[in-house]
Tab-separated table of N, CA and C in Angstrom:
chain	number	residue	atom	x	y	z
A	1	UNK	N	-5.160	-7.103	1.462
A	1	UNK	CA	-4.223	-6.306	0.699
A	1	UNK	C	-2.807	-6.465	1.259
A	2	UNK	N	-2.768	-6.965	2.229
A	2	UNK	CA	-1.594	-6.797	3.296
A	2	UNK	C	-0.807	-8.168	2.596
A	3	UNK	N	-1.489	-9.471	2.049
A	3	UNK	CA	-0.877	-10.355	1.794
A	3	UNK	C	-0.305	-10.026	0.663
A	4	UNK	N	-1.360	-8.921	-0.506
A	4	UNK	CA	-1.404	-8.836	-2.062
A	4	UNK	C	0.006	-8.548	-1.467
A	5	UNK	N	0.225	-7.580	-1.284
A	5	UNK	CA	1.576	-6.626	-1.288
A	5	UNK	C	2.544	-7.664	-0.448
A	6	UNK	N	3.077	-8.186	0.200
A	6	UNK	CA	4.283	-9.089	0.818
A	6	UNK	C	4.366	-10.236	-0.562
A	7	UNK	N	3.310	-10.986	-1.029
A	7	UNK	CA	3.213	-12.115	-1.711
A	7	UNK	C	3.627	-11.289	-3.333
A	8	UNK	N	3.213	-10.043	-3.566
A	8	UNK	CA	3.770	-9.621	-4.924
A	8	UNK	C	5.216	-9.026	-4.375
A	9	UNK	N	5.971	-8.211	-3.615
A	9	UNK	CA	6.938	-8.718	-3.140
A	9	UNK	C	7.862	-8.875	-3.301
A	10	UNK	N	7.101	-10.265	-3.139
A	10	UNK	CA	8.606	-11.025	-2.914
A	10	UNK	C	8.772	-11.954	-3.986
A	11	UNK	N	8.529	-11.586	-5.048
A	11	UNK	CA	8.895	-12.110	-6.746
A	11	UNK	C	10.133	-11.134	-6.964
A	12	UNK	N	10.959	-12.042	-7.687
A	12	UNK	CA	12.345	-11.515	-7.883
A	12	UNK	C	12.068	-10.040	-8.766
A	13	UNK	N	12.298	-9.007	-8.167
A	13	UNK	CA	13.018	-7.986	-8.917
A	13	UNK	C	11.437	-6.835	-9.565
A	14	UNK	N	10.745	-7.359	-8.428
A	14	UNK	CA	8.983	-6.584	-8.657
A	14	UNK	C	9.454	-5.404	-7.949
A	15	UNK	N	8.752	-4.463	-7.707
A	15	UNK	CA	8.319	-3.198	-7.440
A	15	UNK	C	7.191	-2.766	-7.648
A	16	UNK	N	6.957	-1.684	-6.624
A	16	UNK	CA	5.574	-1.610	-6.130
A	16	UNK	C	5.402	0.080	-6.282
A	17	UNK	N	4.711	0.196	-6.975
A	17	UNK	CA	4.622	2.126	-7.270
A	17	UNK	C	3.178	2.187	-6.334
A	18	UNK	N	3.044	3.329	-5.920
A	18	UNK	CA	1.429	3.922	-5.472
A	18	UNK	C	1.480	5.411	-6.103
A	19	UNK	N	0.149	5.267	-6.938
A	19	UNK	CA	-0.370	6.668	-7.070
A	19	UNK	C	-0.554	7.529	-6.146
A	20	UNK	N	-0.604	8.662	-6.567
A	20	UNK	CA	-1.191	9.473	-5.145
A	20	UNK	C	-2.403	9.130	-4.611
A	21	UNK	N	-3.353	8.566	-4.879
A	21	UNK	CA	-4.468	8.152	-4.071
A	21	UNK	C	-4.379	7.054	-3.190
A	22	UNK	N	-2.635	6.766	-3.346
A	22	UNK	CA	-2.693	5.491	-2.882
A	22	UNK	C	-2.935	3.721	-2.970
A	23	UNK	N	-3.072	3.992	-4.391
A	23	UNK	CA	-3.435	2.583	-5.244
A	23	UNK	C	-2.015	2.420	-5.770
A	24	UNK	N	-1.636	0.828	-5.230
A	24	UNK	CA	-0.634	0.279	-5.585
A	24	UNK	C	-0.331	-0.277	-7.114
A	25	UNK	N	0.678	0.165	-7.772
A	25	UNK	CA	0.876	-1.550	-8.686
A	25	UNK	C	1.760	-1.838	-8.702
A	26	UNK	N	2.094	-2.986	-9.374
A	26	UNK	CA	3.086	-3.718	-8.860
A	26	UNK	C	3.422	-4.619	-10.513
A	27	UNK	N	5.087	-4.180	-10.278
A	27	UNK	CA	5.489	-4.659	-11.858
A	27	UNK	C	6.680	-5.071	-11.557
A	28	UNK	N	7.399	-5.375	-12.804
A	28	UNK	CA	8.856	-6.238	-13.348
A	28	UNK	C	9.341	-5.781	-14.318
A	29	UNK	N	10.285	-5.313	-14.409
A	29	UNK	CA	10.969	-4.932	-15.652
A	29	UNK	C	9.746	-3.455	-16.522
A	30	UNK	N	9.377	-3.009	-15.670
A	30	UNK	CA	8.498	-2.147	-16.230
A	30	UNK	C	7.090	-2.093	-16.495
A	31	UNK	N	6.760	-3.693	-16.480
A	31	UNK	CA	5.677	-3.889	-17.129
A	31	UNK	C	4.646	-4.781	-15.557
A	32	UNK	N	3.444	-3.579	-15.537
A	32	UNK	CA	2.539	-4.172	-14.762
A	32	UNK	C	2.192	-5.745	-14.612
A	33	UNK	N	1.879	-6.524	-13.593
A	33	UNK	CA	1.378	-7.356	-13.171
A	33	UNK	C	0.259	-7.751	-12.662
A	34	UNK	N	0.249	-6.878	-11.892
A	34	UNK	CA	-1.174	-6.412	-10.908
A	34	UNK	C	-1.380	-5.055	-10.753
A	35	UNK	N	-2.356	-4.887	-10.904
A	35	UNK	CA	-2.535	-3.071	-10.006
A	35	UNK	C	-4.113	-2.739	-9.235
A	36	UNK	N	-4.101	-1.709	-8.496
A	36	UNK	CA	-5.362	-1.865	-7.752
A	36	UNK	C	-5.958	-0.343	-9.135
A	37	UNK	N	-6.853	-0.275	-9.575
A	37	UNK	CA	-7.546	0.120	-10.673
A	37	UNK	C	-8.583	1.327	-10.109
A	38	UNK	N	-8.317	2.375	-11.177
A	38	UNK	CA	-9.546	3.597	-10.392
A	38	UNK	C	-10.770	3.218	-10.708
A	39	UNK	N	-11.640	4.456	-10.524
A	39	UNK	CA	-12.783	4.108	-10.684
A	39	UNK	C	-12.795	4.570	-12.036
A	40	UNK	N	-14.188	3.608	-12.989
A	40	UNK	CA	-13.699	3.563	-14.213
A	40	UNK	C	-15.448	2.871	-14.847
A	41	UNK	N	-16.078	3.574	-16.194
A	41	UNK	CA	-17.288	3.619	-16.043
A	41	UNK	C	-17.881	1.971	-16.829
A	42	UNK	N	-16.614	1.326	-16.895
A	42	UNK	CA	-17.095	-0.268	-17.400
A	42	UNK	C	-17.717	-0.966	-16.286
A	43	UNK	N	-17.150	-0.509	-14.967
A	43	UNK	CA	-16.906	-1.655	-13.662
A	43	UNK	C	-17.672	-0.869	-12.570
A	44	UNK	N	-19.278	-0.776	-12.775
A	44	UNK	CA	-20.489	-0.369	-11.596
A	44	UNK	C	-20.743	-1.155	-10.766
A	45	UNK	N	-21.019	-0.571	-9.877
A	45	UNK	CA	-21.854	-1.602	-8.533
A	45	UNK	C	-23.371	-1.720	-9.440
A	46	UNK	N	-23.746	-3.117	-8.998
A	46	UNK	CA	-24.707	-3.713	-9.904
A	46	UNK	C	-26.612	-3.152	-9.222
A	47	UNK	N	-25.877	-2.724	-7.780
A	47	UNK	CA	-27.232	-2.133	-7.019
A	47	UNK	C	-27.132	-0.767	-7.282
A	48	UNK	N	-26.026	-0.320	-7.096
A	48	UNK	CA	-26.144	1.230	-6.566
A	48	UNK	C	-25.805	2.355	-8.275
A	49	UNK	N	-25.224	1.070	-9.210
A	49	UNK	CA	-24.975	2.180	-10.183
A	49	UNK	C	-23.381	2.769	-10.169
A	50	UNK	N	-22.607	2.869	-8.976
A	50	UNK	CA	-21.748	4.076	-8.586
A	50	UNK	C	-20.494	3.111	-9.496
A	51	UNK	N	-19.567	3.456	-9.868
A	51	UNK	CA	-18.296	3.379	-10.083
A	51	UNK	C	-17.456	2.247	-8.937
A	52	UNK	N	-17.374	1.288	-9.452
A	52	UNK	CA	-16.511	0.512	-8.189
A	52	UNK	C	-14.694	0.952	-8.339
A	53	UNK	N	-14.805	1.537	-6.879
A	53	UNK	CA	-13.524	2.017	-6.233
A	53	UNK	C	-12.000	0.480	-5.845
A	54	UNK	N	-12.942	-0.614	-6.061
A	54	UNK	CA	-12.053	-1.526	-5.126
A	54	UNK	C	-11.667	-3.020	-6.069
A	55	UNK	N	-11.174	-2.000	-7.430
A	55	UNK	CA	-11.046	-3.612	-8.230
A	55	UNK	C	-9.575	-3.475	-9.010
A	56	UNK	N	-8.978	-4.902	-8.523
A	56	UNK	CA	-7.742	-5.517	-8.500
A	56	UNK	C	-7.576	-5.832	-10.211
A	57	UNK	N	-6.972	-6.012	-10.776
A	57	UNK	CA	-6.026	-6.732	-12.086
A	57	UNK	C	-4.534	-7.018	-12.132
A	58	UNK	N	-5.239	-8.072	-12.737
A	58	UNK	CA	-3.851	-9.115	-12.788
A	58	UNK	C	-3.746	-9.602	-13.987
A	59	UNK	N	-2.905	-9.588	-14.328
A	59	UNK	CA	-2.129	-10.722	-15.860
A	59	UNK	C	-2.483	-11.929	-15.215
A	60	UNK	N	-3.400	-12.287	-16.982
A	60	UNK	CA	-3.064	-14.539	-17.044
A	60	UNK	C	-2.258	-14.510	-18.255
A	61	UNK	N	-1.620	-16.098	-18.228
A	61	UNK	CA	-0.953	-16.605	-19.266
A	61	UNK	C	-1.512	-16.439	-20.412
A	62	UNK	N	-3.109	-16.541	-20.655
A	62	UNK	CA	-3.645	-16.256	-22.324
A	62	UNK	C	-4.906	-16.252	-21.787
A	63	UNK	N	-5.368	-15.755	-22.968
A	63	UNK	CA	-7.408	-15.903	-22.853
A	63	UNK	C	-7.825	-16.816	-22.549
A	64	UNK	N	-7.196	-18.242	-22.878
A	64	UNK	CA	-7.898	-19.505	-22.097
A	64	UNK	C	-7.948	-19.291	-20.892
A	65	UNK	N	-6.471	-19.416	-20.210
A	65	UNK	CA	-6.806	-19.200	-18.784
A	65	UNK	C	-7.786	-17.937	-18.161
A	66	UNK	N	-7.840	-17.077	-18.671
A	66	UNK	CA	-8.373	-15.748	-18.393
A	66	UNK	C	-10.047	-16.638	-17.993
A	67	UNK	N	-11.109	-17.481	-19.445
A	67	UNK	CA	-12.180	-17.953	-19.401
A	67	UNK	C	-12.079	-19.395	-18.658
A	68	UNK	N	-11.063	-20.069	-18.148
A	68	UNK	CA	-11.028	-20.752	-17.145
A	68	UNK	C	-10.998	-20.255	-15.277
A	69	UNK	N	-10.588	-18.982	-15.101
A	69	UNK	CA	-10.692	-18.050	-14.337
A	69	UNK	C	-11.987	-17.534	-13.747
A	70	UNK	N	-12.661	-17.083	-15.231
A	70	UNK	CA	-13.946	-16.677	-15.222
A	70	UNK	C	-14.687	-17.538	-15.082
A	71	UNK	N	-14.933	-18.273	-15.464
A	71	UNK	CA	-15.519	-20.019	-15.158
A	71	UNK	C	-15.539	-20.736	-13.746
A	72	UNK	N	-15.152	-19.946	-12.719
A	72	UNK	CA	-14.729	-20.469	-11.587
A	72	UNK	C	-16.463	-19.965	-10.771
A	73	UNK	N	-16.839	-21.054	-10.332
A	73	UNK	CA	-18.284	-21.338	-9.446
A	73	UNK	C	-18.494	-19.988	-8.880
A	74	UNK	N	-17.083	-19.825	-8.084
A	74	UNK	CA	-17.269	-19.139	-6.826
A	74	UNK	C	-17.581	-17.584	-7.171
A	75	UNK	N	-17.925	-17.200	-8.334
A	75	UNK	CA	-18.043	-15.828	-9.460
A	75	UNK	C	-16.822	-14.134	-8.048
A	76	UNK	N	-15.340	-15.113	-8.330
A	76	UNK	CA	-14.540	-14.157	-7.630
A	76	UNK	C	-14.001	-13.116	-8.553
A	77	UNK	N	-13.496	-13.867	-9.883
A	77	UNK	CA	-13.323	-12.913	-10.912
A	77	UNK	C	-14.124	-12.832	-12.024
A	78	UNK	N	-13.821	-11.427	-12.647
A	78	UNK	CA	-14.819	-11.163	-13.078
A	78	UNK	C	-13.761	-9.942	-14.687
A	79	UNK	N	-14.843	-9.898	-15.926
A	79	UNK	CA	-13.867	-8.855	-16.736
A	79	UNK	C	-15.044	-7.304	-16.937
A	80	UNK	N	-14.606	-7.032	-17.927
A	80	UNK	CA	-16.019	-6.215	-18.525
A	80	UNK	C	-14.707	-5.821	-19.919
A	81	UNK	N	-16.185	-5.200	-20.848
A	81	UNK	CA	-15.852	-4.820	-21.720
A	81	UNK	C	-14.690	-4.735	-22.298
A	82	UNK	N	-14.143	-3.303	-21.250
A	82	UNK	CA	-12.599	-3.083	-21.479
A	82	UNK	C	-11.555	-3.979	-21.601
A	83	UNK	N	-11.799	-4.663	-21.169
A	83	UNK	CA	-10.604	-5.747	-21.453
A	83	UNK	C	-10.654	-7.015	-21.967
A	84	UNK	N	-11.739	-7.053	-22.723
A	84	UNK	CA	-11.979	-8.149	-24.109
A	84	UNK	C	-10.602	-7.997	-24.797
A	85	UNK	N	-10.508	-9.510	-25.035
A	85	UNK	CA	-8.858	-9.713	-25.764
A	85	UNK	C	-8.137	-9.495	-24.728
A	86	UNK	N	-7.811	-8.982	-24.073
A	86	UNK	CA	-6.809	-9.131	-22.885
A	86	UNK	C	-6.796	-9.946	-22.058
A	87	UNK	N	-5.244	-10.669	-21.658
A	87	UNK	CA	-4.945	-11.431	-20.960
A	87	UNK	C	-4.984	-10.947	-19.612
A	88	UNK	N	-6.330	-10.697	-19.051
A	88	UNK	CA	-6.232	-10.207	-17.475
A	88	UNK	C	-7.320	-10.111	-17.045
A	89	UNK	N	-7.464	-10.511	-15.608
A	89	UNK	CA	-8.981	-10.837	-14.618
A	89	UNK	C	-8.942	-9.904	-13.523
A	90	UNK	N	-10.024	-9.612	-13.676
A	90	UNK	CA	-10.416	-8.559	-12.367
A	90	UNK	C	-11.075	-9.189	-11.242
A	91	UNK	N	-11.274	-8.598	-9.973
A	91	UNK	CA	-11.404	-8.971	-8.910
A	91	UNK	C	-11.727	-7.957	-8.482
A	92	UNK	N	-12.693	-7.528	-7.262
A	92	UNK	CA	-13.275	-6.791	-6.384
A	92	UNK	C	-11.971	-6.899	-4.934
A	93	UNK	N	-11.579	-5.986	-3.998
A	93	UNK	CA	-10.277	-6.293	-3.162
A	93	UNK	C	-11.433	-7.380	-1.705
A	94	UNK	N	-12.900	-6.977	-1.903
A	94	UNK	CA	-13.119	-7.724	-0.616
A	94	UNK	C	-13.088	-9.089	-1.507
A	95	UNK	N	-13.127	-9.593	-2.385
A	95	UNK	CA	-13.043	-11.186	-2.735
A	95	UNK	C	-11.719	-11.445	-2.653
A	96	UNK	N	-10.800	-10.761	-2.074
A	96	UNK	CA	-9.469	-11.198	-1.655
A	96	UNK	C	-10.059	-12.583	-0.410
A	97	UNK	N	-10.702	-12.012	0.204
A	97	UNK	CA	-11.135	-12.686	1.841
A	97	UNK	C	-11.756	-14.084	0.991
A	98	UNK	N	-11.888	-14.545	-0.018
A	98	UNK	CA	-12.307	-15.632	-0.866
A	98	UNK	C	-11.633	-16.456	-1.087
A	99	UNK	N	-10.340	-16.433	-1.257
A	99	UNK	CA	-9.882	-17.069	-1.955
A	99	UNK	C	-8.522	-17.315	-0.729
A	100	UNK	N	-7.970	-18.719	-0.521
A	100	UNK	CA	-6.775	-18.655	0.674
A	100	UNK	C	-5.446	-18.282	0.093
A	101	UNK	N	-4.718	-18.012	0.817
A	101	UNK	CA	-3.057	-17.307	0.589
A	101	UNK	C	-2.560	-17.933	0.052
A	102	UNK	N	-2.198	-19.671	-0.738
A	102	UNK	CA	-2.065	-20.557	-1.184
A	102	UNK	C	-2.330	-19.876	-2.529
A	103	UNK	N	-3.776	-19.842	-3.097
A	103	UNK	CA	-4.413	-19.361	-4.205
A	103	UNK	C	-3.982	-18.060	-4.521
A	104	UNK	N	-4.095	-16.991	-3.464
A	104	UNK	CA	-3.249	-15.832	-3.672
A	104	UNK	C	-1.599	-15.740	-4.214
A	105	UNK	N	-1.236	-16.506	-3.723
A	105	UNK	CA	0.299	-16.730	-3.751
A	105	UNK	C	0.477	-17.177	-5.716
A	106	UNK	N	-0.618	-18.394	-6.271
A	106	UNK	CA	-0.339	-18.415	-7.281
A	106	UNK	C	-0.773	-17.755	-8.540
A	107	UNK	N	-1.912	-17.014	-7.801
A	107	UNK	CA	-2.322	-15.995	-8.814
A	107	UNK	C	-1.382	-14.532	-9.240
A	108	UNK	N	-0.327	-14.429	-8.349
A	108	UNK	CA	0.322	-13.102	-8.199
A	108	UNK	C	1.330	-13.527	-9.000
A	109	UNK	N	1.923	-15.316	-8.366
A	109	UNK	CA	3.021	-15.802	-9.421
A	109	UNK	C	2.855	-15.953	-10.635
A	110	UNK	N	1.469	-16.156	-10.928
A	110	UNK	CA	1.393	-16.302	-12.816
A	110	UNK	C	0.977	-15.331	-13.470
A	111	UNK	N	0.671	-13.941	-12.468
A	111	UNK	CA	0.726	-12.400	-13.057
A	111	UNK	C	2.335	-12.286	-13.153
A	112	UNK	N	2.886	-12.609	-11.991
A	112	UNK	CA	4.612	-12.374	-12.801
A	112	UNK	C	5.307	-13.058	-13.678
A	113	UNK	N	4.846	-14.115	-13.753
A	113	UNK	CA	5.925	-14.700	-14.916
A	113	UNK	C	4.909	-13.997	-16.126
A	114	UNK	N	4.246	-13.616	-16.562
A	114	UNK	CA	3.218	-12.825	-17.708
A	114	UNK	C	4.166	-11.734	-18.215
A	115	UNK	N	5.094	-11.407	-16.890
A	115	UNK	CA	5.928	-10.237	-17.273
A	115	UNK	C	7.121	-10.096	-17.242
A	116	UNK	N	7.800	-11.137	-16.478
A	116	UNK	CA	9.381	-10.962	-15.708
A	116	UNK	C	10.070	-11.541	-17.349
A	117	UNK	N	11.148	-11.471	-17.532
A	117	UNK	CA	12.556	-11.796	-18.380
A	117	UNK	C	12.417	-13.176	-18.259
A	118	UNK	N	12.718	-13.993	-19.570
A	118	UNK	CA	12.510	-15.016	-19.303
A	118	UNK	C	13.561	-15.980	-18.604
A	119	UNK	N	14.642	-15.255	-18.258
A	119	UNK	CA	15.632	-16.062	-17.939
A	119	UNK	C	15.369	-15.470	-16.149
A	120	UNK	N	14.902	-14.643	-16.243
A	120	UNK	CA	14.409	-14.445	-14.584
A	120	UNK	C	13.515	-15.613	-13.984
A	121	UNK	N	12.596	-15.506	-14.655
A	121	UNK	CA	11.138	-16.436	-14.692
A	121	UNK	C	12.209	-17.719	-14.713
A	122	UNK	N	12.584	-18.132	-15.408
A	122	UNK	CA	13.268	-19.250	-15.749
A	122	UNK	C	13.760	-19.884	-14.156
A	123	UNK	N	14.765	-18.978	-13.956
A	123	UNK	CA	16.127	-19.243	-12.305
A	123	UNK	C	14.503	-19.254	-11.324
A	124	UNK	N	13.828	-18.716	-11.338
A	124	UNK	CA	12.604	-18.746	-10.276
A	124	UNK	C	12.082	-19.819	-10.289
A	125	UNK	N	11.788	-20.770	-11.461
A	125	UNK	CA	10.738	-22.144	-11.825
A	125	UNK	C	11.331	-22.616	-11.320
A	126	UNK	N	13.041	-22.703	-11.336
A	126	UNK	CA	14.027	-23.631	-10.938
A	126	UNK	C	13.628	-23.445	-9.290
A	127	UNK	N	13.798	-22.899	-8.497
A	127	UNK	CA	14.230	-22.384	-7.445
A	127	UNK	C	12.740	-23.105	-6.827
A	128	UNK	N	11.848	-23.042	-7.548
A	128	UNK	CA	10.860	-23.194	-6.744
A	128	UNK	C	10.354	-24.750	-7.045
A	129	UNK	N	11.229	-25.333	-7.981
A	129	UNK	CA	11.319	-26.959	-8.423
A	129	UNK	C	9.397	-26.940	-9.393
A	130	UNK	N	9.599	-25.898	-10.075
A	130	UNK	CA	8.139	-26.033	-10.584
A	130	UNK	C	8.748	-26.069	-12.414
A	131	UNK	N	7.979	-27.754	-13.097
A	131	UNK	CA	8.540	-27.412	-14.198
A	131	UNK	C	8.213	-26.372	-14.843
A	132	UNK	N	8.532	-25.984	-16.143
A	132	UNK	CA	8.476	-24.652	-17.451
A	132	UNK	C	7.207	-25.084	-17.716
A	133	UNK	N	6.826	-25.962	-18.063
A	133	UNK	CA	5.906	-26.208	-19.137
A	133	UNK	C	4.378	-26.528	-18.313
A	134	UNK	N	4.904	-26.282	-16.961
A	134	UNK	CA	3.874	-26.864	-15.870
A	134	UNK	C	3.224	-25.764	-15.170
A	135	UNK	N	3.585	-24.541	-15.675
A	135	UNK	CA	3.278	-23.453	-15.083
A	135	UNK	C	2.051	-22.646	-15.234
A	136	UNK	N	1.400	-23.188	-15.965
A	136	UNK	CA	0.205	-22.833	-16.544
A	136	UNK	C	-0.195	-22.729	-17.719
């Protein structure tokens, strides 16, 4: 969590709210990117039944990527119900330890450009020598 939060960050012009329980999210111009998610009766532990306390969302570029996401071997993300049609993948916070800071780093960046101004997003592609059209 320590990376989520430095690596979301430090995207131009994000901010980071916490509820009172202490669950972060983290947006641009108003509009979420990521957030750490309550407990919520789509998303059970598959043994115990209970409500999972510890799951992450993030913006993708579109539903493709979302089922290219989901498609990934390593079963790190994951959706349910609720968010059929939506451009966004969930994650459990211990499958953070899954995936390296590299991968972290670009999953947080293509939750922000999902949301930032496009002329923000834009000066950032530049900055980071990554083309427009190459971004996902």
């Amino acid at each position: 969590m320590k990376d989520l939060d430095e690596l979301a960050l430090a995207m131009p012009q994000a901010e980071k709210q916490v509820s009172d329980d202490g669950r972060p999210t983290y947006s641009v111009h108003g509009k979420f990117f990521c957030f750490h998610r309550t407990r919520r009766p789509d998303a059970v532990d598959p043994e115990t039944g209970e409500r999972l306390d510890d799951v992450l969302v993030f913006r993708v570029a579109d539903l493709g990527e979302k089922e290219i996401m989901l498609a990934d071997d390593r079963g790190v993300f994951f959706t349910t119900p609720h968010w059929n049609g939506y451009s966004a993948v969930l994650m459990r916070i211990p499958s953070l330890g899954r995936i390296d800071r590299e991968e972290l780093r670009d999953l947080v960046a293509e939750a922000w450009l999902t949301r930032a101004q496009k002329r923000v997003a834009k000066a950032w592609l530049a900055e980071e020598g990554i083309e427009e059209d190459g971004r996902g």
